[in-house]
Short mmCIF file of C-alpha atoms and ligand atoms in Angstrom, two decimals:
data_model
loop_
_atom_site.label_atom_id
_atom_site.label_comp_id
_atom_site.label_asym_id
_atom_site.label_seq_id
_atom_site.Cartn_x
_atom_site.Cartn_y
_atom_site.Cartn_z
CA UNK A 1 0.00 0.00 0.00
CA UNK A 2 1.14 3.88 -0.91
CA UNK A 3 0.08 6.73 1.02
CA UNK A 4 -0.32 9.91 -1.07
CA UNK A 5 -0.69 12.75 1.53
CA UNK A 6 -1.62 16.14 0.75
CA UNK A 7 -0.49 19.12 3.07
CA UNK A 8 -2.47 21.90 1.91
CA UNK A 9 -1.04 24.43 4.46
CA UNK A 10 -2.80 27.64 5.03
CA UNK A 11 -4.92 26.99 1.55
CA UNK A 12 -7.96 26.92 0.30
CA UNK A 13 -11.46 28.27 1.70
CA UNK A 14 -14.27 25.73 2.70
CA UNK A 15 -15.85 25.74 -0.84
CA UNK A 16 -12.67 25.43 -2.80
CA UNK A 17 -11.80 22.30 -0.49
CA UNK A 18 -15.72 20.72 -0.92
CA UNK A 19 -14.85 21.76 -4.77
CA UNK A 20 -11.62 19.53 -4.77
CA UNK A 21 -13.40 16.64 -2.92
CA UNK A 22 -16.51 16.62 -5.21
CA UNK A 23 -14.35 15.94 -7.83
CA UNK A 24 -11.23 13.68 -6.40
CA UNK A 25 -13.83 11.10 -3.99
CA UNK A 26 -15.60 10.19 -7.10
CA UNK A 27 -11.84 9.20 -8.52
CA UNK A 28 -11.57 4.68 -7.99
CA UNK A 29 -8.88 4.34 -5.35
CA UNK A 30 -6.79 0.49 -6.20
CA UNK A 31 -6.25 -0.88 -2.79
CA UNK A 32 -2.50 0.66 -3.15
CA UNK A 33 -3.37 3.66 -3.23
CA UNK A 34 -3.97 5.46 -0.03
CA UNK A 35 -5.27 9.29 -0.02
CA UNK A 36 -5.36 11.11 3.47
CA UNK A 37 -6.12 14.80 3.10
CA UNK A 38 -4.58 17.19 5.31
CA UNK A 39 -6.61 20.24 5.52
CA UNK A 40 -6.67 23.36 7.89
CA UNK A 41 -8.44 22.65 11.14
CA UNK A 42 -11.47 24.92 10.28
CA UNK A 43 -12.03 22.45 7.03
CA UNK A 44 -12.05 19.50 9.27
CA UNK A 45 -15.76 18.98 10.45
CA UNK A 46 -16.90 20.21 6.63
CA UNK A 47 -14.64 17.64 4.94
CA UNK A 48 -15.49 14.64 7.24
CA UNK A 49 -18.96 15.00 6.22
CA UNK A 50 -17.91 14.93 2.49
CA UNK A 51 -16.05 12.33 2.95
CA UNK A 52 -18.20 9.83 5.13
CA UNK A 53 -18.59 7.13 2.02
CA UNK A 54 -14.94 7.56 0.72
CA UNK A 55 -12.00 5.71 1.27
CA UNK A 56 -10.46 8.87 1.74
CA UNK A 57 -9.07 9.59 5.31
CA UNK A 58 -8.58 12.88 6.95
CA UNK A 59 -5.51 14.58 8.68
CA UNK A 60 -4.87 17.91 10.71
CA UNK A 61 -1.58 19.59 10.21
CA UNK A 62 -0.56 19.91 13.76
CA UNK A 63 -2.25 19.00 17.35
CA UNK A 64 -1.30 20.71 20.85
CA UNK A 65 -0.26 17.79 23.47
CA UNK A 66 -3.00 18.28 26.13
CA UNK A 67 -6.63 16.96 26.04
CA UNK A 68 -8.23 20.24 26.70
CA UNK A 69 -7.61 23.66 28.97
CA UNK A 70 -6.21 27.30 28.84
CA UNK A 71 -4.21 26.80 25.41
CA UNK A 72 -5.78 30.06 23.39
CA UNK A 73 -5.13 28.86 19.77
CA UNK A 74 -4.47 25.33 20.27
CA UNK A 75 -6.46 22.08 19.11
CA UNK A 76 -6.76 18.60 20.62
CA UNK A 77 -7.07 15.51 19.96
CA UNK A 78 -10.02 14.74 21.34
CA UNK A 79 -11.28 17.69 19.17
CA UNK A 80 -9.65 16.34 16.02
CA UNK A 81 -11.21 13.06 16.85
CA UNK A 82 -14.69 14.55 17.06
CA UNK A 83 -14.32 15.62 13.11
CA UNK A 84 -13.11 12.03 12.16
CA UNK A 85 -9.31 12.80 12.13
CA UNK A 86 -7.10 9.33 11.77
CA UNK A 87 -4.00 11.14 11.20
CA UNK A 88 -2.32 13.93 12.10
CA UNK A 89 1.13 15.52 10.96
CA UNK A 90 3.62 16.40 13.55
CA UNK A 91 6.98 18.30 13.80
CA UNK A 92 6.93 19.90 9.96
CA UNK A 93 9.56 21.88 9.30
CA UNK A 94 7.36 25.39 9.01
CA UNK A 95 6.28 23.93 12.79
CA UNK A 96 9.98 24.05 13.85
CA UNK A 97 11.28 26.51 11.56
CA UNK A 98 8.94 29.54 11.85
CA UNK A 99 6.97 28.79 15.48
CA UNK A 100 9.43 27.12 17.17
CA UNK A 101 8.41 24.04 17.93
CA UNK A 102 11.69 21.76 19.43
CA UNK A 103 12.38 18.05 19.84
CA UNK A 104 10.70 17.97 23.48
CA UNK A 105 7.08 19.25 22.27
CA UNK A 106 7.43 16.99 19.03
CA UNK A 107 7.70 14.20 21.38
CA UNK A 108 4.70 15.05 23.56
CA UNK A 109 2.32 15.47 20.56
CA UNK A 110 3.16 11.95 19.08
CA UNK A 111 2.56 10.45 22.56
CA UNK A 112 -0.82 11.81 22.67
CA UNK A 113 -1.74 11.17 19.20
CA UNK A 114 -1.48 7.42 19.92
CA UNK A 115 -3.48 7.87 23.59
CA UNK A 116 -6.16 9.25 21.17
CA UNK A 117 -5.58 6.55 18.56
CA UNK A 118 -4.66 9.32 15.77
CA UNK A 119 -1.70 8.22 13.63
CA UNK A 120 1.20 10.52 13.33
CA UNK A 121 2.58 11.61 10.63
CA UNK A 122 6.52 12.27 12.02
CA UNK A 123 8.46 14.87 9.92
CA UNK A 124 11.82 14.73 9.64
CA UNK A 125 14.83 16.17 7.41
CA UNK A 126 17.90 18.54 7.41
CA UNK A 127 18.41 21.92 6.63
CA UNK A 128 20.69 22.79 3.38
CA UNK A 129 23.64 23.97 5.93
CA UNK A 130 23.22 20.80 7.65
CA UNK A 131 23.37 18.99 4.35
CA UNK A 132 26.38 21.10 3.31
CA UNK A 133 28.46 20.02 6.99
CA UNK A 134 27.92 16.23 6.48
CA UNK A 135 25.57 16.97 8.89
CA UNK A 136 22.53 15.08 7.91
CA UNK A 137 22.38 11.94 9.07
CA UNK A 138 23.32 13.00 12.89
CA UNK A 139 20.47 15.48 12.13
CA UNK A 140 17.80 12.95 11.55
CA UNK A 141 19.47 10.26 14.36
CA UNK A 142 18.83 13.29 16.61
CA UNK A 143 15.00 14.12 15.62
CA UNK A 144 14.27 10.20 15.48
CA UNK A 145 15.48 9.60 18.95
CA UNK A 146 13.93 12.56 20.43
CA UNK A 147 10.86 12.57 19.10
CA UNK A 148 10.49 8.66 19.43
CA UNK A 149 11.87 8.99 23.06
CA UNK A 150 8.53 8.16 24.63
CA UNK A 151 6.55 5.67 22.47
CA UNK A 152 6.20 2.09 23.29
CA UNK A 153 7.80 -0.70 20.39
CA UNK A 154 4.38 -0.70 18.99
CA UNK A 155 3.39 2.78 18.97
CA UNK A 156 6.60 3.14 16.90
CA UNK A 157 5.63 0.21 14.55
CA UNK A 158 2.80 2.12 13.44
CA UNK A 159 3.97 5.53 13.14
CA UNK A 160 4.13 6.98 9.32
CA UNK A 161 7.72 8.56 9.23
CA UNK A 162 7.65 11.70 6.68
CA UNK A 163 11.36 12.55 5.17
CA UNK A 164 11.29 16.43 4.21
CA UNK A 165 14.38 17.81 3.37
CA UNK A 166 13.80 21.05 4.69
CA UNK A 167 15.92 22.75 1.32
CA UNK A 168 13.31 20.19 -0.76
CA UNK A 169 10.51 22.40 0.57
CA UNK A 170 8.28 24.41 -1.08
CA UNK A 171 11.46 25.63 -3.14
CA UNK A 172 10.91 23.30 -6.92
CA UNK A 173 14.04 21.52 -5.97
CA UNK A 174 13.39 17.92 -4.81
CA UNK A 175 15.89 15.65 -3.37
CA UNK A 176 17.24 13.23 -6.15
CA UNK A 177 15.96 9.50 -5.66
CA UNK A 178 19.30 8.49 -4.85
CA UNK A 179 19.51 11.63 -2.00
CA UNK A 180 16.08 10.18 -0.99
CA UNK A 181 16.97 6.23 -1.02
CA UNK A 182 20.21 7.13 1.09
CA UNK A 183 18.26 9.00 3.82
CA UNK A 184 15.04 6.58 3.44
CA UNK A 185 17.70 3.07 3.89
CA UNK A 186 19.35 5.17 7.11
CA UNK A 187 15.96 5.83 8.83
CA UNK A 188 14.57 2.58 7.85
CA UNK A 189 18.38 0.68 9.47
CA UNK A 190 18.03 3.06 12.42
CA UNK A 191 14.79 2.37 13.45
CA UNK A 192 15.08 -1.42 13.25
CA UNK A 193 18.41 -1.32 14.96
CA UNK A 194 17.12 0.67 17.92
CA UNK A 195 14.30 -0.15 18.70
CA UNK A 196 13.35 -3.70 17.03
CA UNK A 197 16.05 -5.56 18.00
CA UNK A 198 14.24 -8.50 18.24
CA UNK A 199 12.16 -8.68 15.12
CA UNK A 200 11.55 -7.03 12.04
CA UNK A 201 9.36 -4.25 11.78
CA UNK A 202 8.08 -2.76 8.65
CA UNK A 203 8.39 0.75 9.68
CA UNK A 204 6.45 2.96 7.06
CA UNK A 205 8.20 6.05 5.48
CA UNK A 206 7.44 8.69 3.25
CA UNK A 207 9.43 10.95 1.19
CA UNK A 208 8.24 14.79 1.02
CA UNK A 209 10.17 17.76 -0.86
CA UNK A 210 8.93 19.30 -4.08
CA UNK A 211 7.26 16.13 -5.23
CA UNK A 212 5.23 16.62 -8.67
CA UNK A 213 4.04 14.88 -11.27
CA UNK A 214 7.24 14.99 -13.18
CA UNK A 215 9.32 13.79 -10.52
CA UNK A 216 6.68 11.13 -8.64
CA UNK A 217 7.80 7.93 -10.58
CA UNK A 218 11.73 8.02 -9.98
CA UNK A 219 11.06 8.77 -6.25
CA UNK A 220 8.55 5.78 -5.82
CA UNK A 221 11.04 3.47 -7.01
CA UNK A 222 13.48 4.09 -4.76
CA UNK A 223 13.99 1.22 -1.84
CA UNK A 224 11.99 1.45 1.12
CA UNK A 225 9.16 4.41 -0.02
CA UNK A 226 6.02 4.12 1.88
CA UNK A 227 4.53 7.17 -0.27
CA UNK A 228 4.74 10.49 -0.13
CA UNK A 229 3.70 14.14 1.46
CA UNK A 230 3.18 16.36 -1.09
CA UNK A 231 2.11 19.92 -0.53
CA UNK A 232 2.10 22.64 -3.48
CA UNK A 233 1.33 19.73 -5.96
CA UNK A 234 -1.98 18.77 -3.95
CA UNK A 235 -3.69 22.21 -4.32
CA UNK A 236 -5.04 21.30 -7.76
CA UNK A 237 -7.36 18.27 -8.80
CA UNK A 238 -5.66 17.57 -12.03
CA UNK A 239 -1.69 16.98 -10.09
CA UNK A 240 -2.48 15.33 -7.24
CA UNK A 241 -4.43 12.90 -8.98
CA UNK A 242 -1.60 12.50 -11.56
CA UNK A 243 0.87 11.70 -8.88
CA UNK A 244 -1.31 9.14 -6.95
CA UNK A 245 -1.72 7.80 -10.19
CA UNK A 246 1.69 7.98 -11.36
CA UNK A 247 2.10 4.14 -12.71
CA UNK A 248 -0.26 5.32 -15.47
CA UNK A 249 -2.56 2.87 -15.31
CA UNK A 250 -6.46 3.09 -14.09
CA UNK A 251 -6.81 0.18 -11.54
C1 LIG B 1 5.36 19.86 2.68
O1 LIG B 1 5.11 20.97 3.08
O2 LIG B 1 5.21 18.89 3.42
C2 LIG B 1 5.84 19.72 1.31
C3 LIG B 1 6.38 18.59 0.98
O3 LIG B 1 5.68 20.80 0.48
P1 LIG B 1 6.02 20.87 -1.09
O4 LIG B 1 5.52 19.62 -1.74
O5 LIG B 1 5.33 22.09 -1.59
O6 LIG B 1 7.52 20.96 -1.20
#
């Protein structure tokens, strides 16, 4: 199975996104193809009525790490749960980047997505400087083992793992498959290695950096791709379809 995710960031009003839907639920999903939708919050409760007879599943782009309280701003889970939310991204690089978020919240929010039974979706990736020092594997060794710090061996088997090279993002320049495959083998090695090291897990991980329909087909054939988390490319009908149907044919 493939996940397709679509990050559609601080876009689209509630009839543009009931537009999109109208259209893309009506499209036959194979059983390998797997669309989650990751709209802003306040498109949450519209879409999940939309959506109740698809096989399309919903995502929010962020979650605070408490149940409820004094958090002016902030969403829970239980209130993501209450508009059907499965998934639910955490630690993207805009989260880090532009408010802040570090290593210790990241690790709190993917604890209590799995108390709530939401999935996360676990960003990781290194900075172009980082890149540039030989820097990127310690990078993502460091963001694994913080934010994985406090999940149990099978909260961590079902985690979805999102590689975003943060110089990949939002910029037209993706990471070449071979970049990708290097990165997606290390994750994959690290993850078994510290924390299965009894058994093999099939830890899931998806690549996300510029990915279009030009570039969708190399990067899916790269070892150990779980799918991908697109964001600019998801806006319109037309290239997200295109790249969750990137083998071409209609199944
Ligand atoms: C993202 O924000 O997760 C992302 C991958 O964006 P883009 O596809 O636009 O690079």
């Amino acid at each position: 199975m493939k996940y397709f995710v679509a990050n559609w960031k601080m876009h689209k009003t509630c009839a543009e996104a009931l537009d999109f839907l109208e259209y893309f639920k009506n499209i036959s999903l194979s059983k390998e193809e797997y669309v989650i939708i990751a709209p802003p919050f306040t498109l949450l409760w519209p879409l999940s009525k939309s959506l109740q007879d698809s096989k399309i599943k919903l995502s929010a782009q962020n979650m605070y790490c408490e149940d409820k309280g004094a958090f002016t701003g902030e969403i829970s889970p239980i209130q993501l749960k209450d508009c059907n939310v499965d998934y639910v991204i955490i630690g993207h690089s805009e989260r880090r980047n532009i408010f802040h978020e570090d290593n210790e919240l990241i690790s709190k929010k993917l604890k209590k997505a799995f108390e709530y039974n939401i999935t996360p979706i676990f960003c990781v990736g290194e900075t172009l400087e980082q890149r540039q020092k030989g820097l990127t594997f310690d990078t993502i060794s460091n963001q694994l083992s913080a934010g994985l710090a406090k999940l149990s061996e099978d909260e961590i088997s079902k985690i979805i793992i999102a590689y975003e090279p943060v110089w990949a993002i939002g910029t037209g320049v993706n990471a070449t498959p071979e970049q990708a495959e290097e990165v997606h083998l290390f994750i994959n090695s690290f993850i078994q290695k510290n924390y299965f090291k009894n058994k093999n897990s099939d830890v899931k991980i998806l690549y996300g950096g510029s990915v279009t329909p030009s570039n969708i087909k190399d990067l899916m054939n790269i070892s150990k791709i779980d799918g991908v988390l697109v964001g600019g490319a998801s806006l319109q009908q037309e290239s997200f379809l295109k790249i969750v149907k990137y083998k071409g044919e209609d199944k």
